[in-house]
Short mmCIF file of C-alpha atoms in Angstrom, two decimals:
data_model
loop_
_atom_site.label_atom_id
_atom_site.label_comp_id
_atom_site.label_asym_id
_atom_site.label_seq_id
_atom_site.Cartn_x
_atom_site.Cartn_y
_atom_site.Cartn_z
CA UNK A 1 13.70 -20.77 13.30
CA UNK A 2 16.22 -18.90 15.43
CA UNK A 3 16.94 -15.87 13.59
CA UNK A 4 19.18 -13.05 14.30
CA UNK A 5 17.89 -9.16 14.01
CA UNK A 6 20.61 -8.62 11.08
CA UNK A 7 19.25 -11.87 8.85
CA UNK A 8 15.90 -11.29 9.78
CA UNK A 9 16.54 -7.16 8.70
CA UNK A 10 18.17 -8.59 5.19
CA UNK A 11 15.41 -10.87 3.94
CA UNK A 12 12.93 -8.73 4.42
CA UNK A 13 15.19 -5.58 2.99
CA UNK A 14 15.42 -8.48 0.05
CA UNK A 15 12.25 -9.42 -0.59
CA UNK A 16 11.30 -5.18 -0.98
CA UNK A 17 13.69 -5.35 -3.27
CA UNK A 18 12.85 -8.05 -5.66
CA UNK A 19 9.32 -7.75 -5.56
CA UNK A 20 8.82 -11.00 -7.62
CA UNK A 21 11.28 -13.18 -6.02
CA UNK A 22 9.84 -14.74 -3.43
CA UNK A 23 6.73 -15.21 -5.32
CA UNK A 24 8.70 -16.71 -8.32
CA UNK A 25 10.49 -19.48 -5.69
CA UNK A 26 6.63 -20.30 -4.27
CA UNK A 27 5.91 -21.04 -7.73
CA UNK A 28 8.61 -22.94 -8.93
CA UNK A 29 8.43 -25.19 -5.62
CA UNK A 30 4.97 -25.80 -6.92
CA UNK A 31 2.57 -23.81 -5.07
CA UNK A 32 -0.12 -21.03 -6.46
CA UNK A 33 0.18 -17.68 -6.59
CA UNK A 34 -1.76 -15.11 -7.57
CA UNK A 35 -0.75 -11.27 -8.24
CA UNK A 36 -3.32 -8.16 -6.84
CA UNK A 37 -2.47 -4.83 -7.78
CA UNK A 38 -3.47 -2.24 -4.95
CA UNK A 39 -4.13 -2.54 -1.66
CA UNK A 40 -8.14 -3.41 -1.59
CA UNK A 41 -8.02 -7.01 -2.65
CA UNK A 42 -7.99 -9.17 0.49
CA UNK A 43 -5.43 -11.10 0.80
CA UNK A 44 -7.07 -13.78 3.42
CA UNK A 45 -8.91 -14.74 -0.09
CA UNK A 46 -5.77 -16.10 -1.62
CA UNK A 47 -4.35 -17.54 1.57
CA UNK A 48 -7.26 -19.43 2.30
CA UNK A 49 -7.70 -20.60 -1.41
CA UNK A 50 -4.26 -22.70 -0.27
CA UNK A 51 -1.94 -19.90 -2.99
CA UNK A 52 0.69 -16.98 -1.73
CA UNK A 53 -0.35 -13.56 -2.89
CA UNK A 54 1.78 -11.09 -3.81
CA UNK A 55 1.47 -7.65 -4.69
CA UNK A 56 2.14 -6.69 -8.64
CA UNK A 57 3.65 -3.25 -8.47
CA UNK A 58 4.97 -0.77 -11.09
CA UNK A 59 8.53 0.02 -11.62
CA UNK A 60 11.03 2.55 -13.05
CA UNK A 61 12.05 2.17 -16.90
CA UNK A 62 11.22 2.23 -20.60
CA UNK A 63 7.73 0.42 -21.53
CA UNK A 64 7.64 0.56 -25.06
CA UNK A 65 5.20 -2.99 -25.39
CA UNK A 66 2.33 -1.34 -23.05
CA UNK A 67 3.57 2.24 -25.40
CA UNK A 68 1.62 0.38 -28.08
CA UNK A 69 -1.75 0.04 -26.93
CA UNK A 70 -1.83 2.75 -24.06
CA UNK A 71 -2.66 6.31 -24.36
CA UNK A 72 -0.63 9.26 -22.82
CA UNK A 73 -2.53 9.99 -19.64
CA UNK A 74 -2.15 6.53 -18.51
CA UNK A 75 0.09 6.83 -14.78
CA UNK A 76 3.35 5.58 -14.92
CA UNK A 77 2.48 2.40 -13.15
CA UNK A 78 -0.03 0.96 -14.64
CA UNK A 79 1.99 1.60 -17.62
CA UNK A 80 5.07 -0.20 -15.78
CA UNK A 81 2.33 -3.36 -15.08
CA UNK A 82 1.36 -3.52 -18.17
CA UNK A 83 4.73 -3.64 -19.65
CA UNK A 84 5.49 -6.56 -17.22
CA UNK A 85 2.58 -8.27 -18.22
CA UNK A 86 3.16 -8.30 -21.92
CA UNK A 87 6.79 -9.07 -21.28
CA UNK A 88 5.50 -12.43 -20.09
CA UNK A 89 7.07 -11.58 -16.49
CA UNK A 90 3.72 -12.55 -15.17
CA UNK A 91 2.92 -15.36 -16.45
CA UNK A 92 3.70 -17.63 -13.55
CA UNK A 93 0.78 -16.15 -11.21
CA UNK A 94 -1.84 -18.03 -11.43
CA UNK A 95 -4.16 -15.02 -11.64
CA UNK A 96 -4.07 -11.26 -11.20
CA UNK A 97 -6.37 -9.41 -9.18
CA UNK A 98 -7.14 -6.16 -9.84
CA UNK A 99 -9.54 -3.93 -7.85
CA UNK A 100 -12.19 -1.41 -9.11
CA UNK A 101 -11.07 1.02 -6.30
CA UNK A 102 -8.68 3.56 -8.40
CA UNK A 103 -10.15 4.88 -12.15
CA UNK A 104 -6.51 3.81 -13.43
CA UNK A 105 -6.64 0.35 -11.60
CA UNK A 106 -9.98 0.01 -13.40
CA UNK A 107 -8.27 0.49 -16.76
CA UNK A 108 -5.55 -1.24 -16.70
CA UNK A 109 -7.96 -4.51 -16.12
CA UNK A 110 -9.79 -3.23 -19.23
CA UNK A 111 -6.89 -2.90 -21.02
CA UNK A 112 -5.17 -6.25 -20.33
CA UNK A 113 -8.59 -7.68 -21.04
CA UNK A 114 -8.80 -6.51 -24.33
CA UNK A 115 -5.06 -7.35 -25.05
CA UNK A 116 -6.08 -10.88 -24.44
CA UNK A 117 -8.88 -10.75 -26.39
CA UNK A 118 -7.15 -9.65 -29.88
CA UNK A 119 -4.60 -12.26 -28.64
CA UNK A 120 -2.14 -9.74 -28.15
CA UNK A 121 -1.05 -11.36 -24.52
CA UNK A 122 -0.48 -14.88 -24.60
CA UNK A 123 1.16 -15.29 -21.81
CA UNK A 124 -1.58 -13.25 -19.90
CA UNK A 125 -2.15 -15.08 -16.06
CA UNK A 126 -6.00 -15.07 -15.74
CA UNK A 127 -7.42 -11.69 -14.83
CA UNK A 128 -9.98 -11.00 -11.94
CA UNK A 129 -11.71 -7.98 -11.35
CA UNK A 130 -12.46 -7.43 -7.72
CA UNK A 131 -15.77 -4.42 -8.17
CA UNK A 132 -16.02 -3.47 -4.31
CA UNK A 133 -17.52 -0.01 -3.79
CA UNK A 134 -16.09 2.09 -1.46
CA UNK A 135 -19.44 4.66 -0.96
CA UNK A 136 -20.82 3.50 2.76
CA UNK A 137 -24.29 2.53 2.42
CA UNK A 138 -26.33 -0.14 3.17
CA UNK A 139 -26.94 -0.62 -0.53
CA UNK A 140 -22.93 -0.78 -1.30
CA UNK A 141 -22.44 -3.55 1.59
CA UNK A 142 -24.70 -6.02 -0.03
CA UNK A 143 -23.25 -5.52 -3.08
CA UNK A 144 -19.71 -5.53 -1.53
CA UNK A 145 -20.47 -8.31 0.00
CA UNK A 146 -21.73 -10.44 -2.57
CA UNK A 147 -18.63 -9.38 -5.14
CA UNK A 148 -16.21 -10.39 -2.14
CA UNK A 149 -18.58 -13.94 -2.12
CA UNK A 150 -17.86 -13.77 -6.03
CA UNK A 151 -14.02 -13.74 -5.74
CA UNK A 152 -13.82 -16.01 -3.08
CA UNK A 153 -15.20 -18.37 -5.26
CA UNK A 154 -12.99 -17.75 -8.24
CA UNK A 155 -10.54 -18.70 -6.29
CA UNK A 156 -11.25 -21.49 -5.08
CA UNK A 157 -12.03 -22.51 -8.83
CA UNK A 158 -8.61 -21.76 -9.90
CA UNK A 159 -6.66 -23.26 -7.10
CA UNK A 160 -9.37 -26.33 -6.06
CA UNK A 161 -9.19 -25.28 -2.94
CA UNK A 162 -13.18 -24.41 -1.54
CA UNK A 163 -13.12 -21.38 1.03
CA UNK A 164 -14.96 -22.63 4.19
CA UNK A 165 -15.61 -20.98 7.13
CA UNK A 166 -12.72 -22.69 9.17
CA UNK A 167 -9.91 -22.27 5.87
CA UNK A 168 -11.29 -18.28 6.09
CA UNK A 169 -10.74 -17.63 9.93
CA UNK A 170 -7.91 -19.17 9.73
CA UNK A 171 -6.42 -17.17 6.78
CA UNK A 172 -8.09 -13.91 8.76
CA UNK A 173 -5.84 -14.95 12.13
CA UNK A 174 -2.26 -15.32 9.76
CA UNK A 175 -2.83 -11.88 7.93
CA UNK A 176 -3.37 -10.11 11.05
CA UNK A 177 -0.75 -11.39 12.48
CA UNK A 178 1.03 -9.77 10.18
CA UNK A 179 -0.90 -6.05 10.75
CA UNK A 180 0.53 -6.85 14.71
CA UNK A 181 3.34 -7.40 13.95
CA UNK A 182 3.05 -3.97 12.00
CA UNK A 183 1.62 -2.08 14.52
CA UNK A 184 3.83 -2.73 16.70
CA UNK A 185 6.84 -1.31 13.97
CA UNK A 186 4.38 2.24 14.37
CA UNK A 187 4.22 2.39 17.81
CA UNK A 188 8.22 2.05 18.04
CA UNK A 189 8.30 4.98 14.97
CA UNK A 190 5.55 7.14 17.00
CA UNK A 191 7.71 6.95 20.32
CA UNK A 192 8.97 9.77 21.63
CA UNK A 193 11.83 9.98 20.92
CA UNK A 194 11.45 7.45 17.13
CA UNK A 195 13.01 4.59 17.39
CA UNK A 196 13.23 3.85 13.59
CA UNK A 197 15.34 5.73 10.83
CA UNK A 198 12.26 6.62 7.77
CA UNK A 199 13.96 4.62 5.12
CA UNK A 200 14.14 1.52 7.14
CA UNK A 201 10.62 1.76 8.45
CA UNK A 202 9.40 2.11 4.92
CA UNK A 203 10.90 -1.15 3.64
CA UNK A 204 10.38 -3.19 6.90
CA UNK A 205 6.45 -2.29 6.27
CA UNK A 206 6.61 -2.71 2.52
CA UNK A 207 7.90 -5.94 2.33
CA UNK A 208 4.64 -7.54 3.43
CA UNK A 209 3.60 -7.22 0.16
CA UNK A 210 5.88 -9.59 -1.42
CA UNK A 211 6.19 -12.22 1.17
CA UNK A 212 4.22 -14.98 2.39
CA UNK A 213 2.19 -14.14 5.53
CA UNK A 214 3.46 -16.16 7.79
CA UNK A 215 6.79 -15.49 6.61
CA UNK A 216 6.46 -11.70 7.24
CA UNK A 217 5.00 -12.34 10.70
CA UNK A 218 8.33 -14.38 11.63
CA UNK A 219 11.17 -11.78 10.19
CA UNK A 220 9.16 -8.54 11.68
CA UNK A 221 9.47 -8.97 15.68
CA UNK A 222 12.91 -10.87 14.73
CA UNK A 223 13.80 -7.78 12.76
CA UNK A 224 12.76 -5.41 15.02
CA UNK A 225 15.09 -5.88 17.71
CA UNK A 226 17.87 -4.26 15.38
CA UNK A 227 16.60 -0.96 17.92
CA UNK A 228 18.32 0.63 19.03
CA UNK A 229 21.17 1.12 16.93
CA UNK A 230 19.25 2.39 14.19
CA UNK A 231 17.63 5.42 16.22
CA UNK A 232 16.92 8.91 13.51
CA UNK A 233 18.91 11.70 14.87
CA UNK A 234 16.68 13.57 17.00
CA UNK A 235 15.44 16.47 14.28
CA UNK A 236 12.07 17.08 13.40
CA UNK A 237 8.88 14.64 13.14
CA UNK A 238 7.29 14.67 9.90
CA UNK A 239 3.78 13.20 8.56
CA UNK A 240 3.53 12.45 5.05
CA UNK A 241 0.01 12.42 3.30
CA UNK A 242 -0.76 12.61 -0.49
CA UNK A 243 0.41 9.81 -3.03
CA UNK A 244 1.07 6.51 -1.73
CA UNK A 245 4.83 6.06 -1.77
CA UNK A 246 5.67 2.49 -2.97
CA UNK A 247 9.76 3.26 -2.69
CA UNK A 248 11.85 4.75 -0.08
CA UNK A 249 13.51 7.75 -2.16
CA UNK A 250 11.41 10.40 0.14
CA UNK A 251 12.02 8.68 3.21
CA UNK A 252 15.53 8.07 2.42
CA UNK A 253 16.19 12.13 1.70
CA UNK A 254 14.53 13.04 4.44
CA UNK A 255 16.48 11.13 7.12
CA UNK A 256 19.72 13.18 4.93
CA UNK A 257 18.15 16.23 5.37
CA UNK A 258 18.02 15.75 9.30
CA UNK A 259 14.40 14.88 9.94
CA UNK A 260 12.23 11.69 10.12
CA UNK A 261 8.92 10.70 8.69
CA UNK A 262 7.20 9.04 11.54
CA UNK A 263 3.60 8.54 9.83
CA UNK A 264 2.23 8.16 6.63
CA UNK A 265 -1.47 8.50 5.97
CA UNK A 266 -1.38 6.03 2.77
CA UNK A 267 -0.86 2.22 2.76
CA UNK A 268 2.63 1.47 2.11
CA UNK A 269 3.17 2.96 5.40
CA UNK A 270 1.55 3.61 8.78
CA UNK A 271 -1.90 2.47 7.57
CA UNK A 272 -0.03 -0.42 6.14
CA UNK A 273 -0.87 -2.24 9.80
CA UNK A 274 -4.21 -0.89 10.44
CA UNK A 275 -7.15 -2.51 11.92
CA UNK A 276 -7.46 -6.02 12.45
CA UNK A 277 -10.15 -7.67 10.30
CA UNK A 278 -12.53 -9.42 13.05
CA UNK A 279 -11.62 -13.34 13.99
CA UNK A 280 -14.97 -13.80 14.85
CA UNK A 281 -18.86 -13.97 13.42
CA UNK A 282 -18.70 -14.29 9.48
CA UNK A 283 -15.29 -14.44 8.25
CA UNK A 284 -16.78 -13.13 4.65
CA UNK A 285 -18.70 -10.39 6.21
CA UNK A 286 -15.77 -9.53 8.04
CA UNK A 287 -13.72 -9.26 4.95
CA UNK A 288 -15.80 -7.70 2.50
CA UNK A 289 -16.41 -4.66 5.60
CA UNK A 290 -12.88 -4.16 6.66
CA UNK A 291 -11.56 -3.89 3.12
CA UNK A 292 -14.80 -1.49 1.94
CA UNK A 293 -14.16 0.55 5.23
CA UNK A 294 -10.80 0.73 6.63
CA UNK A 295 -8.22 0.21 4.02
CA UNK A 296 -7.38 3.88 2.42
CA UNK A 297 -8.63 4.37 -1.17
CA UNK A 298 -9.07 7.73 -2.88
CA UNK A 299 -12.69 6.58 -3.31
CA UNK A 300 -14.17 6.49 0.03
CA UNK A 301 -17.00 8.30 0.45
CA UNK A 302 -18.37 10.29 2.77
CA UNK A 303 -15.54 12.72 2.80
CA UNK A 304 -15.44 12.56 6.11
CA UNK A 305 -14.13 8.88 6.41
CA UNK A 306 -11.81 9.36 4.11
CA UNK A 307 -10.25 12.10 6.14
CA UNK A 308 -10.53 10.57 9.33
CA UNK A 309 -7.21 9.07 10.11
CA UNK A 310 -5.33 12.42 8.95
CA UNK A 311 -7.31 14.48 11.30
CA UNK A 312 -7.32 11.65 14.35
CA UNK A 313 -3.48 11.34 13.69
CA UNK A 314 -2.73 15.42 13.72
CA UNK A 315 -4.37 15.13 17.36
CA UNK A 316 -2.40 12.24 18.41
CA UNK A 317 1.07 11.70 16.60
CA UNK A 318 3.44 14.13 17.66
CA UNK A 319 4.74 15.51 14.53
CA UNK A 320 6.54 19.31 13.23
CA UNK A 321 5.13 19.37 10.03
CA UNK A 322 3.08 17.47 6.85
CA UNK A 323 5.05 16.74 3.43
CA UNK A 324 2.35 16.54 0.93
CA UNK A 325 3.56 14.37 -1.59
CA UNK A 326 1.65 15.10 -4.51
CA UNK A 327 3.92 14.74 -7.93
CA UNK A 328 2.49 14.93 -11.37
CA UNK A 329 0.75 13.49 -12.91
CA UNK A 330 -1.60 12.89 -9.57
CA UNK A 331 -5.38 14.31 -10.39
CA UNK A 332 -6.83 12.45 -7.38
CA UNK A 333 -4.83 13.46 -4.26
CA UNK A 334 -4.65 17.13 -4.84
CA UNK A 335 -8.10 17.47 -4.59
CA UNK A 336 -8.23 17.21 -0.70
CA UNK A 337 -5.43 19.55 -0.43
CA UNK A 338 -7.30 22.88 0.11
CA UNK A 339 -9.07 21.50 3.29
CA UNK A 340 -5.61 19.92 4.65
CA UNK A 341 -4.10 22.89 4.59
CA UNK A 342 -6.58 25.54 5.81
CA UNK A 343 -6.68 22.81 8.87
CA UNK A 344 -2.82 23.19 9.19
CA UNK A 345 -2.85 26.61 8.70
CA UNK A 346 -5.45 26.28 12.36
CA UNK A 347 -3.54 24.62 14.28
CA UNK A 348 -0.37 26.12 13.32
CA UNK A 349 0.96 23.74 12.10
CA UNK A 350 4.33 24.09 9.01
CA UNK A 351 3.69 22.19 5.51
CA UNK A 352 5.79 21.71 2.16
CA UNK A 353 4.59 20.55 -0.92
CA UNK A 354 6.33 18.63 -2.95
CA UNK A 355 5.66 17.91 -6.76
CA UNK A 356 8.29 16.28 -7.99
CA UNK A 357 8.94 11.93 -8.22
CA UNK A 358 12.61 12.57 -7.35
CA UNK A 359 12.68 14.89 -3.88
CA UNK A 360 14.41 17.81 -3.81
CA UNK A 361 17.53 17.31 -1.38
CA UNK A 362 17.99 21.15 -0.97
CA UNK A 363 14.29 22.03 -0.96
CA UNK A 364 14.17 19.35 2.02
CA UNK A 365 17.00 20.83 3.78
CA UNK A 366 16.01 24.20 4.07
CA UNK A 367 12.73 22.77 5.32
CA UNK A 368 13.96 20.73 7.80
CA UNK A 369 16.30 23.64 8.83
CA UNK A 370 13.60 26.36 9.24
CA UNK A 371 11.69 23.82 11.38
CA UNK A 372 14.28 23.83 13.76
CA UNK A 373 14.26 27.79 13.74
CA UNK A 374 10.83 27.82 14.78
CA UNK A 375 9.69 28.74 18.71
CA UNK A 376 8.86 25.53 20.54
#
């Protein structure tokens, strides 16, 4: 397909947009797909199984079905998925995945389960719970392993497709494709100077989720080539760490206020790409390590690995500062921040918090402006 930058730049600016669309037309021209919420299910499962995946997300608005049956203190969106799932909105996936790798992530497959059970969710697609620890041990990899053996076989039930070897490695080699493809989107953003407005990196890397792989892997380089007429304005380099930001609004305010986010330590941005999952030896092995050891989740354990990439990229991203993005109700994030900032505070290095959803557009600004006060 000969595509230019601008239509390649549009359908993927599309399909970040309407989450569901793409996956609703894969359906419709009759082919499976199946729905994971978070970022630790692997997706080579579903593409080998023959089906699309497609990332279920939350989103903004009143959820007065899920306001029914959930308490209070459930976040915002797993309330929104819930809502979509009693709305029937999800009813053409042919499952949902949902990982054990977030406390909330857990509960929302508990609660959906026991909406179907006192038949309160008819239109319920069938619900898989993916249980992969994130604790490294040798313990935790067999067990990893075998629940990663477990939904590979699920499946493979639900779509008739069996999972060989050769259906695996080849589902491995399209999906990193796309983390190339990715990685080469951060390198371009990491340049000095950046080569990619915040906003627009944000959506070129989130629409992954809600495309088909090979898809993604076609629009990206085509996309890409946009550069450089969308170069930042040359203010200051910012790092963003704290809540993983599944919308644009903070990158969006921040290229107002003058700056540019250049990294994010979460998944729906730099660490979107990652590393590639190895294309050779045991394609399961490979799976069930890559997504128990270098995808970021809250529950990774030892510390230490779970603050590796933040620490690595302070030594080798150029940046001016670190938003911490850390809006209530987060209880998970906030946690780390007393060590993140005593290490800032080391090297010198300027912060802001922010704990709001919305960003503050004048809180940013002055931010932004006393960076460029400061003493190179």
């Amino acid at each position: 397909m000969n595509l230019t930058p601008h239509d390649a730049w549009l359908a993927l600016a599309a399909a970040y947009a309407d989450r569901l669309g793409a996956a609703r037309a894969a359906a419709a021209s009759g082919c499976p797909v199946i729905g994971v919420v978070g970022h630790t299910v692997p997706v080579e499962l579903v593409v080998a199984a023959g089906a699309m995946p497609v990332q279920v997300t939350g989103r903004e608005g009143p959820t007065p079905l899920a306001d029914e049956w959930l308490e209070t203190f459930y976040d915002p969106d797993v309330r929104a998925i819930c809502e979509q799932a009693l709305r029937g909105e999800l009813a053409f996936l042919r499952a949902l995945v949902i990982p054990r790798s977030t406390e909330p992530h857990h509960k929302l497959y508990l609660s959906l389960h026991e909406l179907v059970r006192l038949g309160r969710a008819p239109q319920m697609p069938t619900l898989l719970l993916y249980d992969l620890p994130h604790t490294q041990g040798e313990a935790q990899r067999r067990y990893g392993l075998a629940r990663t053996q477990a939904l590979a076989e699920a499946l493979a039930r639900l779509t008739g497709q069996p999972l060989g070897e050769a259906r695996l490695q080849a589902a491995i080699r399209s999906v990193n494709a796309v983390r190339r493809a990715q990685q080469g989107l951060q390198h371009m953003r990491q340049a000095l100077p950046c080569e990619w407005r915040g906003e627009m990196a944000q959506v070129l890397n989130g629409a992954a989720r809600f495309m088909a792989p090979q898809r993604y892997a076609e629009l990206l380089p085509a996309a890409l080539r946009l550069y450089p007429g969308h170069r930042p304005p040359a203010g200051p380099r910012l790092l963003v760490k704290g809540v993983p930001l599944d919308h644009a609004a903070l990158h969006r305010a921040v290229d107002a206020a003058g700056a540019v986010i250049v990294a994010e330590d979460d998944p729906w941005g730099t660490r979107s790409a990652g590393s590639l999952v190895a294309e050779d030896g045991d394609a399961l092995h490979a799976l069930a390590q890559h997504y128990q050891t270098e995808v970021p989740c809250p529950r990774l354990h030892p510390r230490p690995a779970r603050e590796a990439w933040f620490l690595r990229a302070l030594d080798e991203i150029s940046i001016d500062a670190v938003l911490f993005h850390l809006p209530a109700p987060d209880d998970v994030h906030g946690w780390d921040f007393p060590s993140h900032r005593a290490e800032l505070e080391r090297r010198g290095l300027p912060f802001l918090v922010l704990r709001t959803a919305q960003p503050d557009a004048r809180q940013l600004r002055d931010f932004v402006q006393s960076l460029a006060l400061r003493t190179p």
